[in-house]
Short mmCIF file of C-alpha atoms and ligand atoms in Angstrom, two decimals:
data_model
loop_
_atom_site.label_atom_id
_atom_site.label_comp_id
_atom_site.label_asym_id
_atom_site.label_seq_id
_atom_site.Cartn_x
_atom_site.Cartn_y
_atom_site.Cartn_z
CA UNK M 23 -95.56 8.89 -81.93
CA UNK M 24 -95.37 5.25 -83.64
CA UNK M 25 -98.12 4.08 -85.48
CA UNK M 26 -99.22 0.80 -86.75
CA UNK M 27 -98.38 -0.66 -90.09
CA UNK M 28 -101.55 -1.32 -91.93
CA UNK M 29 -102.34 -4.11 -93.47
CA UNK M 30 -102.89 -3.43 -97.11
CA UNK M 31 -106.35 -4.28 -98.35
CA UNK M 32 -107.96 -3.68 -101.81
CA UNK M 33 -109.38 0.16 -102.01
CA UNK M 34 -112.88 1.37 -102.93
CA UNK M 35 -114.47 4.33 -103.77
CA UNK M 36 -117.55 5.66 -101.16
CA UNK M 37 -118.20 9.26 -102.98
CA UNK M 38 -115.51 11.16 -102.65
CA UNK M 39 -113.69 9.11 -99.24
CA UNK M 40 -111.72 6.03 -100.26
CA UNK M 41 -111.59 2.91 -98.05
CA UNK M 42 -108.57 0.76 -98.11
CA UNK M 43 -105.35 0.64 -99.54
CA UNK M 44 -103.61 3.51 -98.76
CA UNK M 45 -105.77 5.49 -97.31
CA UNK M 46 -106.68 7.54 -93.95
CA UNK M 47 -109.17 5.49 -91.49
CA UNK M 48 -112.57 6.90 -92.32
CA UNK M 49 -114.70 7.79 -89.01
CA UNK M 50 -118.27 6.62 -90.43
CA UNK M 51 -121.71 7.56 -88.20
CA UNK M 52 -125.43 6.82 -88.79
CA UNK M 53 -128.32 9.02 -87.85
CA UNK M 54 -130.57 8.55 -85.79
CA UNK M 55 -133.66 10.06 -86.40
CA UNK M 56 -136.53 8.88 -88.70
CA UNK M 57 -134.79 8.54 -92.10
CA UNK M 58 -138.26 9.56 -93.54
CA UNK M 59 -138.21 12.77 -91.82
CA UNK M 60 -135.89 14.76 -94.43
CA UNK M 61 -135.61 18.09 -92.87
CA UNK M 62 -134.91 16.22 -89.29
CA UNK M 63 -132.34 13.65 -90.87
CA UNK M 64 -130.18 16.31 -92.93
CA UNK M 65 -129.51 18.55 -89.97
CA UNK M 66 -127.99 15.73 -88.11
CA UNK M 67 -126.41 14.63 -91.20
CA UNK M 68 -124.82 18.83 -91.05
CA UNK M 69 -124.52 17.33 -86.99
CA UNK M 70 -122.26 14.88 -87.77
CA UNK M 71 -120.44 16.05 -90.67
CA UNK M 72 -119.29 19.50 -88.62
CA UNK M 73 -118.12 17.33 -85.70
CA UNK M 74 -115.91 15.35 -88.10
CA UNK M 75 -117.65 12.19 -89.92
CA UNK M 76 -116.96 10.89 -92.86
CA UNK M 77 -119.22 9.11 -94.48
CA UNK M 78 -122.94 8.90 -92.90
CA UNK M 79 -125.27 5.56 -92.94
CA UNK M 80 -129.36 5.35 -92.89
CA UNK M 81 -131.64 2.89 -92.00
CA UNK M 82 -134.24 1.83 -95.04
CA UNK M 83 -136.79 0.05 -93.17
CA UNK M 84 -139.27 0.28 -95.74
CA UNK M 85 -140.40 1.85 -98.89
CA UNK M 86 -141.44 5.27 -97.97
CA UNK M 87 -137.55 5.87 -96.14
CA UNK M 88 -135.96 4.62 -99.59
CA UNK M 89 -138.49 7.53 -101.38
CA UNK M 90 -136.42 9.87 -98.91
CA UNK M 91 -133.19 8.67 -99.85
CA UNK M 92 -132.84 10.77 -103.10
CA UNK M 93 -133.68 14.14 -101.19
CA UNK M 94 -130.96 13.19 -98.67
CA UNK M 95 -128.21 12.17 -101.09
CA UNK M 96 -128.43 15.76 -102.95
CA UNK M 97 -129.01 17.69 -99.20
CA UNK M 98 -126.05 15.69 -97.56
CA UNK M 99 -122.58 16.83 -97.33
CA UNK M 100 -121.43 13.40 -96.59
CA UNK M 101 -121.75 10.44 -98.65
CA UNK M 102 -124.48 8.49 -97.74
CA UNK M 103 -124.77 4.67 -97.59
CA UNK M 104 -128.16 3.21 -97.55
CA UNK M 105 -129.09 0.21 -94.86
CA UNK M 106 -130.95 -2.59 -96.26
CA UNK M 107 -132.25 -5.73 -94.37
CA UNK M 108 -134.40 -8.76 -95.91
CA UNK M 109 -135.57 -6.89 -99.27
CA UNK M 110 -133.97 -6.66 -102.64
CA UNK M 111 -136.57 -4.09 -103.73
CA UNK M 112 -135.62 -1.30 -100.85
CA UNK M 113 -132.07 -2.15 -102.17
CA UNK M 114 -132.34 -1.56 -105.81
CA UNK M 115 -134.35 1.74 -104.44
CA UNK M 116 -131.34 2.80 -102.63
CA UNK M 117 -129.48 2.26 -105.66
CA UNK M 118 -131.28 4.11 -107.86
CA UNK M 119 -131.98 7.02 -105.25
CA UNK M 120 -127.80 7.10 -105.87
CA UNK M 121 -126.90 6.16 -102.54
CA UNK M 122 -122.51 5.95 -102.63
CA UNK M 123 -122.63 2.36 -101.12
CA UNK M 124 -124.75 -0.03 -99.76
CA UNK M 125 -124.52 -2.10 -96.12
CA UNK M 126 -126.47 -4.91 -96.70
CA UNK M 127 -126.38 -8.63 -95.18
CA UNK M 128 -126.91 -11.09 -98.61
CA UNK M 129 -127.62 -13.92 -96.32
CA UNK M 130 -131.04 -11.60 -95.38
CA UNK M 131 -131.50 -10.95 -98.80
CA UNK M 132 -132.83 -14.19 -100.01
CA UNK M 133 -132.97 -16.12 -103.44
CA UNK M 134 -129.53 -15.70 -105.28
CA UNK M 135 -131.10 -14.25 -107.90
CA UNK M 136 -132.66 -11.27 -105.92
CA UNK M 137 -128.48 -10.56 -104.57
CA UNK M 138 -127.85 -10.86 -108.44
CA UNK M 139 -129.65 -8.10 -109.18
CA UNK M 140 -128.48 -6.29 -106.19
CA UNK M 141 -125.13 -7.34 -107.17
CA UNK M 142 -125.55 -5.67 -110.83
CA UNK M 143 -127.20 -2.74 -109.81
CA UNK M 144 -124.64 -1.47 -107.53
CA UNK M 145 -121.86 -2.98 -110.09
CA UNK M 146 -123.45 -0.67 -112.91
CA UNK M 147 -124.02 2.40 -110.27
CA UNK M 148 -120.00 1.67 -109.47
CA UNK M 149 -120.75 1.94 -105.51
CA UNK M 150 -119.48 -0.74 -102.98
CA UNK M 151 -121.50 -2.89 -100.94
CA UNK M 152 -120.54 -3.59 -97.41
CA UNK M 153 -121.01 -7.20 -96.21
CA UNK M 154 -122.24 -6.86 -92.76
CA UNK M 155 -121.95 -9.73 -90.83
CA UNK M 156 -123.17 -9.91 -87.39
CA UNK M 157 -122.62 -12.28 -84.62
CA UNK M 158 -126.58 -12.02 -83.62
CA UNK M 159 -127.93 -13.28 -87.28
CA UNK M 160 -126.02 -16.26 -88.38
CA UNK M 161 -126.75 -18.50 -91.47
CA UNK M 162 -128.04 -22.04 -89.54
CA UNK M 163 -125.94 -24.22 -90.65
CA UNK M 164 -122.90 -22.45 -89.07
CA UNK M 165 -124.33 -22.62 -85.59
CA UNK M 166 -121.84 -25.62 -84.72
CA UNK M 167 -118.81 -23.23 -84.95
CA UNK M 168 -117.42 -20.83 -82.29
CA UNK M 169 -119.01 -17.62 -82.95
CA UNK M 170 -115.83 -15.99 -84.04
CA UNK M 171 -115.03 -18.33 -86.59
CA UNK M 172 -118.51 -19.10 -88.28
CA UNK M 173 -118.69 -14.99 -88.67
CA UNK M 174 -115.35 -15.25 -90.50
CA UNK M 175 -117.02 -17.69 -92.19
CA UNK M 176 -120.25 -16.44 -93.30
CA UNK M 177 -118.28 -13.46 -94.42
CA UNK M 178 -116.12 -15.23 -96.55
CA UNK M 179 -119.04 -17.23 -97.95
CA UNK M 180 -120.99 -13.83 -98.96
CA UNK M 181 -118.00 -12.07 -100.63
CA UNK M 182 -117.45 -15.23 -102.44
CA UNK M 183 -121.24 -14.92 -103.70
CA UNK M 184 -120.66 -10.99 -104.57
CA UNK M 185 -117.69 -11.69 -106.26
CA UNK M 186 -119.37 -14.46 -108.30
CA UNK M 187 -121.51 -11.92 -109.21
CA UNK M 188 -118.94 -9.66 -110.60
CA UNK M 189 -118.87 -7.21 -107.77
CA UNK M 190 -115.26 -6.81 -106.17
CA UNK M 191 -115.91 -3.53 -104.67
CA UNK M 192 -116.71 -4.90 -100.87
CA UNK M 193 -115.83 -4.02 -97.46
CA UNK M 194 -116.43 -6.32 -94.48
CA UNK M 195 -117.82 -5.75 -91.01
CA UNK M 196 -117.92 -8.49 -88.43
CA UNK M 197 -119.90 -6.99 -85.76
CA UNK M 198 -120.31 -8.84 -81.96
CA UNK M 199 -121.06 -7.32 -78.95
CA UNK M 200 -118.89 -9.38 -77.08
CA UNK M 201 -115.47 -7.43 -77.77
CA UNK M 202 -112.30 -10.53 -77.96
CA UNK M 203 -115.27 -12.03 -80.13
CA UNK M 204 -115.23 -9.41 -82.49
CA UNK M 205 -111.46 -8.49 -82.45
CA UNK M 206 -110.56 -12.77 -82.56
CA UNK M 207 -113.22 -12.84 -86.20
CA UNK M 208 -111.82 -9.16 -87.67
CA UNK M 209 -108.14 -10.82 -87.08
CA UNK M 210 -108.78 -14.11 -88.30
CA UNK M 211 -110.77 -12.66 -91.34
CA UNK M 212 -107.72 -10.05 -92.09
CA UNK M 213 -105.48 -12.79 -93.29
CA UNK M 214 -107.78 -14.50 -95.16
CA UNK M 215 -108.86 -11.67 -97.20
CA UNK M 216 -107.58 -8.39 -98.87
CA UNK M 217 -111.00 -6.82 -98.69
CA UNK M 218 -111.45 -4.12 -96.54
CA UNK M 219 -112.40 -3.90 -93.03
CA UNK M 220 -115.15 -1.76 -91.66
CA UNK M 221 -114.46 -2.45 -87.62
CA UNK M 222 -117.09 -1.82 -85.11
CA UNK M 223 -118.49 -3.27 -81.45
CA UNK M 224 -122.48 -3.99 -82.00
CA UNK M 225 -124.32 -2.88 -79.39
CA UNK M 226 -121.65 -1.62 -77.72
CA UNK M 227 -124.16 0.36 -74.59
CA UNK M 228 -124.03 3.55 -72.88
CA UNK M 229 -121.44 6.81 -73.42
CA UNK M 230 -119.52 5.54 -70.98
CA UNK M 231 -119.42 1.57 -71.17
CA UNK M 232 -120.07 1.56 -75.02
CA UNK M 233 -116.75 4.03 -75.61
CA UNK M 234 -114.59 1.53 -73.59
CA UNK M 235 -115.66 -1.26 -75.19
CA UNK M 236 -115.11 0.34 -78.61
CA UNK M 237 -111.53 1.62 -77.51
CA UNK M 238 -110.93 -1.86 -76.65
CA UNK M 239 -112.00 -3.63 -79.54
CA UNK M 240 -111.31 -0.91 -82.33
CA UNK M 241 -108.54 0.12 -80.68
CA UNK M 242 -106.84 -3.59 -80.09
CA UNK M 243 -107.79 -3.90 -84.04
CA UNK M 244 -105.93 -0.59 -84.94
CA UNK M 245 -103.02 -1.38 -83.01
CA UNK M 246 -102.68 -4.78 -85.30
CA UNK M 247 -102.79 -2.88 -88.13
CA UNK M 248 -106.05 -3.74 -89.15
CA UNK M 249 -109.06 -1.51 -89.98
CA UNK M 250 -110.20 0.84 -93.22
CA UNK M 251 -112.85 2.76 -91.71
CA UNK M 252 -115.03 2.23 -88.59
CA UNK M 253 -117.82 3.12 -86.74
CA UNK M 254 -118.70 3.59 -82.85
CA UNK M 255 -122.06 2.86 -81.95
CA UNK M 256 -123.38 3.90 -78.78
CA UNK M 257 -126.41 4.36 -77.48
CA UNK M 258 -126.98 8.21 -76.91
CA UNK M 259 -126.32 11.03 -78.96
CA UNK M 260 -125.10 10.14 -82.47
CA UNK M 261 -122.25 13.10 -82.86
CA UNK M 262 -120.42 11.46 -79.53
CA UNK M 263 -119.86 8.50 -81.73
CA UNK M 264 -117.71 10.50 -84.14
CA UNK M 265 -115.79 12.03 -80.80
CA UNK M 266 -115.29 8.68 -79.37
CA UNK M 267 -114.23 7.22 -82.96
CA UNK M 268 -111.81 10.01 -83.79
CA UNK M 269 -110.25 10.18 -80.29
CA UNK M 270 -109.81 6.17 -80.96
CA UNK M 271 -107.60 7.03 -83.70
CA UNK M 272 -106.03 9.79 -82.22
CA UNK M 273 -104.96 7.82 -79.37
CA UNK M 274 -103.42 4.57 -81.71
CA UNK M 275 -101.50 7.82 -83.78
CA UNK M 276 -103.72 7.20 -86.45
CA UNK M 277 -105.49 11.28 -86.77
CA UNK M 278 -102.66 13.20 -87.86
CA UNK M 279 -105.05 15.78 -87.73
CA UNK M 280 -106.78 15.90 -84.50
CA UNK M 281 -106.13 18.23 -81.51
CA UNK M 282 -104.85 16.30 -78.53
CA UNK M 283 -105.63 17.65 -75.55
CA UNK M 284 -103.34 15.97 -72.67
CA UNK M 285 -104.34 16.98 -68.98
CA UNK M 286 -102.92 15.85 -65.85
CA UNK M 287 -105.21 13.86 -63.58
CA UNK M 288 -104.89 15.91 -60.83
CA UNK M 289 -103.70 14.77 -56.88
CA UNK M 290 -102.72 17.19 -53.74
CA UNK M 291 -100.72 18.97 -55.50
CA UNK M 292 -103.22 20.42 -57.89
CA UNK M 293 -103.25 24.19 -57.80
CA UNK M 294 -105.87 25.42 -60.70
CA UNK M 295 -109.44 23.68 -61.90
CA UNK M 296 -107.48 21.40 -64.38
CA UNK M 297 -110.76 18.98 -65.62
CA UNK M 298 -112.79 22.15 -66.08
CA UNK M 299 -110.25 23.45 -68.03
CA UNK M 300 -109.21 20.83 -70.47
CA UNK M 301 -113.21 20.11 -70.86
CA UNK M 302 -113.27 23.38 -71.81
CA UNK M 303 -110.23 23.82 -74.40
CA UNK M 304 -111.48 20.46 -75.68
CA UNK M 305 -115.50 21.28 -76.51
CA UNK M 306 -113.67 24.93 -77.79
CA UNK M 307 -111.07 23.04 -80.39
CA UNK M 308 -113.31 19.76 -81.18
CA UNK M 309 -113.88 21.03 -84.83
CA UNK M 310 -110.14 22.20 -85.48
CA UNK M 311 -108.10 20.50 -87.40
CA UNK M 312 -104.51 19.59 -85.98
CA UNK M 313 -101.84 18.29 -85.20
CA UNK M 314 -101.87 19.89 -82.55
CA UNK M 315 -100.74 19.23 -78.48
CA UNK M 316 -102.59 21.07 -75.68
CA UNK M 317 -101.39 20.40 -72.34
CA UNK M 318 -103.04 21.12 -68.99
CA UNK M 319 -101.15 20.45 -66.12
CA UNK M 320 -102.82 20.80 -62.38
CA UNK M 321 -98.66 22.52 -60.60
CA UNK M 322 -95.22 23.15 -60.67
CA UNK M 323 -93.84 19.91 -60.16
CA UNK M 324 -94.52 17.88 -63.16
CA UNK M 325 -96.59 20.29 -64.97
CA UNK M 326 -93.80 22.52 -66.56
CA UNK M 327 -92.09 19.62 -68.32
CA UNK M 328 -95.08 18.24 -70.27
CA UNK M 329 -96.29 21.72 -70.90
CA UNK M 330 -93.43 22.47 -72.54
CA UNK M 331 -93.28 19.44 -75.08
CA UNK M 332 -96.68 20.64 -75.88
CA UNK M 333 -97.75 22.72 -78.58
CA UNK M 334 -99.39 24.96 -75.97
CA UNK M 335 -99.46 24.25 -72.60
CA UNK M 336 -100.29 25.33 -68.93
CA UNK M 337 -98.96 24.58 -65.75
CA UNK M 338 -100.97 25.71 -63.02
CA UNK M 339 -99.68 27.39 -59.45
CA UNK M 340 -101.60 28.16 -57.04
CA UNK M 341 -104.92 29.84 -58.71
CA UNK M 342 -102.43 30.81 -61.34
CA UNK M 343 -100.33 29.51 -64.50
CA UNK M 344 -97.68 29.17 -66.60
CA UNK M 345 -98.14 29.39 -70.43
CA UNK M 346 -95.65 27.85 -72.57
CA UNK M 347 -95.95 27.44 -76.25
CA UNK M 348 -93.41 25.01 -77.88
CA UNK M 349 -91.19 24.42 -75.17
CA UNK M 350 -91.11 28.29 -74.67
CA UNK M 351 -92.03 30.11 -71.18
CA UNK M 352 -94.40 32.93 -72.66
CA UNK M 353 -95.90 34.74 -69.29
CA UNK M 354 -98.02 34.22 -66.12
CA UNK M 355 -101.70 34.05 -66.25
CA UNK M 356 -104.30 33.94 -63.62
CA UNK M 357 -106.90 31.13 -63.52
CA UNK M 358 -109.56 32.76 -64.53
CA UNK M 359 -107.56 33.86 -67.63
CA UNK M 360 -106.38 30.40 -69.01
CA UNK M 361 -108.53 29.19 -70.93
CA UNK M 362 -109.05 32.39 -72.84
CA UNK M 363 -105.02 32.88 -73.41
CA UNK M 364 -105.21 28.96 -74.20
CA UNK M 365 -108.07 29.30 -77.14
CA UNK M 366 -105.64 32.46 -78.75
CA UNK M 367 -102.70 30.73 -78.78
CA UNK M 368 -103.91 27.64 -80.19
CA UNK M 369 -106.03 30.15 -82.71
CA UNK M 370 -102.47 31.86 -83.72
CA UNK M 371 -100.81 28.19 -84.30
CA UNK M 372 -103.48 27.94 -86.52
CA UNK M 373 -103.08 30.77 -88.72
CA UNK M 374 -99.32 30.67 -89.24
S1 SF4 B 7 -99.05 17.62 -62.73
FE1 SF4 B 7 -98.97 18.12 -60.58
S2 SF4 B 7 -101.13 18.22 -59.99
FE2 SF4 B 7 -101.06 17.13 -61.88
S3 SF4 B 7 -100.98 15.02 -61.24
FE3 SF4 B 7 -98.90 15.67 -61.63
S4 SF4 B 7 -98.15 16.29 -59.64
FE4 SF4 B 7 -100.38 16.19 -59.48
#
């Protein structure tokens, strides 16, 4: 598979994942629940983190969820970065709770000297801050612009303020829920600047409309070679964000790691229960790590081929199969046996 040539940005430290530079595309996620509900907010923090996220964000919406923040950090797995809107104080909090970065918006923030000490804090603490600019909450006096370009804009304008302030450690979001928005600010932004790029689709909606529009937008983004970590957002259960998100990279060639499972999408000619299947072998290898190619095919015609590029693969006959494993014809199988011989041989690739 081809993949994209990144664009090389500066690199920064969030715990123990890098952004930038050199390395892998982070998949980030954010819980959901009450950040002031500890016991609540670290088991979806375990959630996440088993289904394959990297680095894990929570809302501070006031002072009592910043008081949590210290009992998260040392429960968490993941690094956490704390989100801060309009106050200085929760920020500093978050700091000092030892939060590994901070997603704030400085134009929220206020006086210069209130980011100053924002700015220092995190400097001293050696944690990034993410600029998070969003096409929603623009400064006034860019209002004239097309949206695109007064985000790029406003971006530029805040990293410029941060840097002033001694902090180079920054990664940039430009968030829009309009999706050639977005992608036309994160492009025009990426050759303007070497800092890196945190991509995401605000608001993006449902499972189903909200995963498109991020495959567009991320996806279109990836493809360019742009992009140091990113985040899905969908409205719904938090741990399909990190599916969607890897499967986004996955699908540009940027997971070296994941399993792919390829299935056929069925016509006439299908002979076995191919989408029950493949949803099957897909929930059953969703924590593996791969490379790894699974291929379900639905009969004899154009299943054998593609099954037999795959790492493992089927190719179903009537209410039977044919199990191949690298290119190999291994033996029959009836339906009801597939995904079973599937899951072992996938197992055994695994332990050799
Ligand atoms: S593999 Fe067979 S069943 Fe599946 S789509 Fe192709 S021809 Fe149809």
């Amino acid at each position: 598979m081809s993949r994209p040539i990144r664009r090389r940005t500066r690199q920064v430290r969030v715990g123990p994942v890098l952004i930038g530079g050199d390395a892998p595309i982070s998949v980030q996620g954010m819980i959901k629940t009450d950040t002031r509900d500890i016991p609540a907010s670290l088991a979806q923090i375990e959630e996440l983190a088993r289904a394959g996220c990297q680095i894990v964000r929570v809302a501070v919406p006031d002072e009592a969820a910043a008081k949590a923040l210290a009992e998260l950090v040392k429960g968490s797995p993941l690094p956490v970065v704390a989100d801060v809107h309009f106050s200085y104080r929760l920020a500093l909090m978050a700091v000092e709770a030892g939060v590994a970065k901070l997603r704030i918006n400085p134009g929220n923030i206020g006086a210069r000297w209130k980011v100053k000490e924002v700015a220092r804090a995190a400097r001293e603490r050696g944690i990034p801050i993410r600029i998070g600019v969003n096409s929603g909450s623009l400064e006034r006096d860019l209002a004239g612009m097309p949206t695109a370009e007064a985000m790029v804009q406003s971006a530029l304008r805040q990293v410029a303020l941060l840097e002033d302030l001694g902090c180079s450690d920054l990664v940039v979001s430009l968030k829009a829920s309009d999706v050639p928005t977005m992608v036309q600010a994160y492009r025009a932004f990426a050759v303007r600047s070497d800092v890196p790029l945190h991509l995401g689709v605000t608001e993006a909606g449902t499972r189903w409309r909200g995963s498109i529009r991020s495959a567009v937008g991320i996806g279109s983004l990836l493809l360019d070679g742009i992009g140091d970590t990113l985040r899905v957002s969908l409205t719904g259960e938090t741990v399909e964000e990190i599916r969607v998100g890897r499967e986004i990279l996955a699908a540009v060639g940027l997971l070296a790691e994941a399993v792919t499972v390829v299935a056929c999408p069925t016509c006439g000619r299908c002979q076995v229960n191919v989408a029950e299947i493949a949803a099957e072998v897909e929930r059953r290898t969703s924590h593996l790590k791969g490379p790894l190619k699974v291929a379900v095919m639905g009969c004899a015609v154009n299943g054998p081929g593609e099954a037999r590029e795959a790492d493992v693969g089927v190719a179903g006959g009537r209410g039977a199969a044919v199990l191949f494993r690298r290119g190999e014809r291994i033996r029959n199988l009836k339906e009801e046996e597939i995904v079973e011989a599937l899951m072992q041989e996938i197992e055994a690739l695994y332990r050799r």
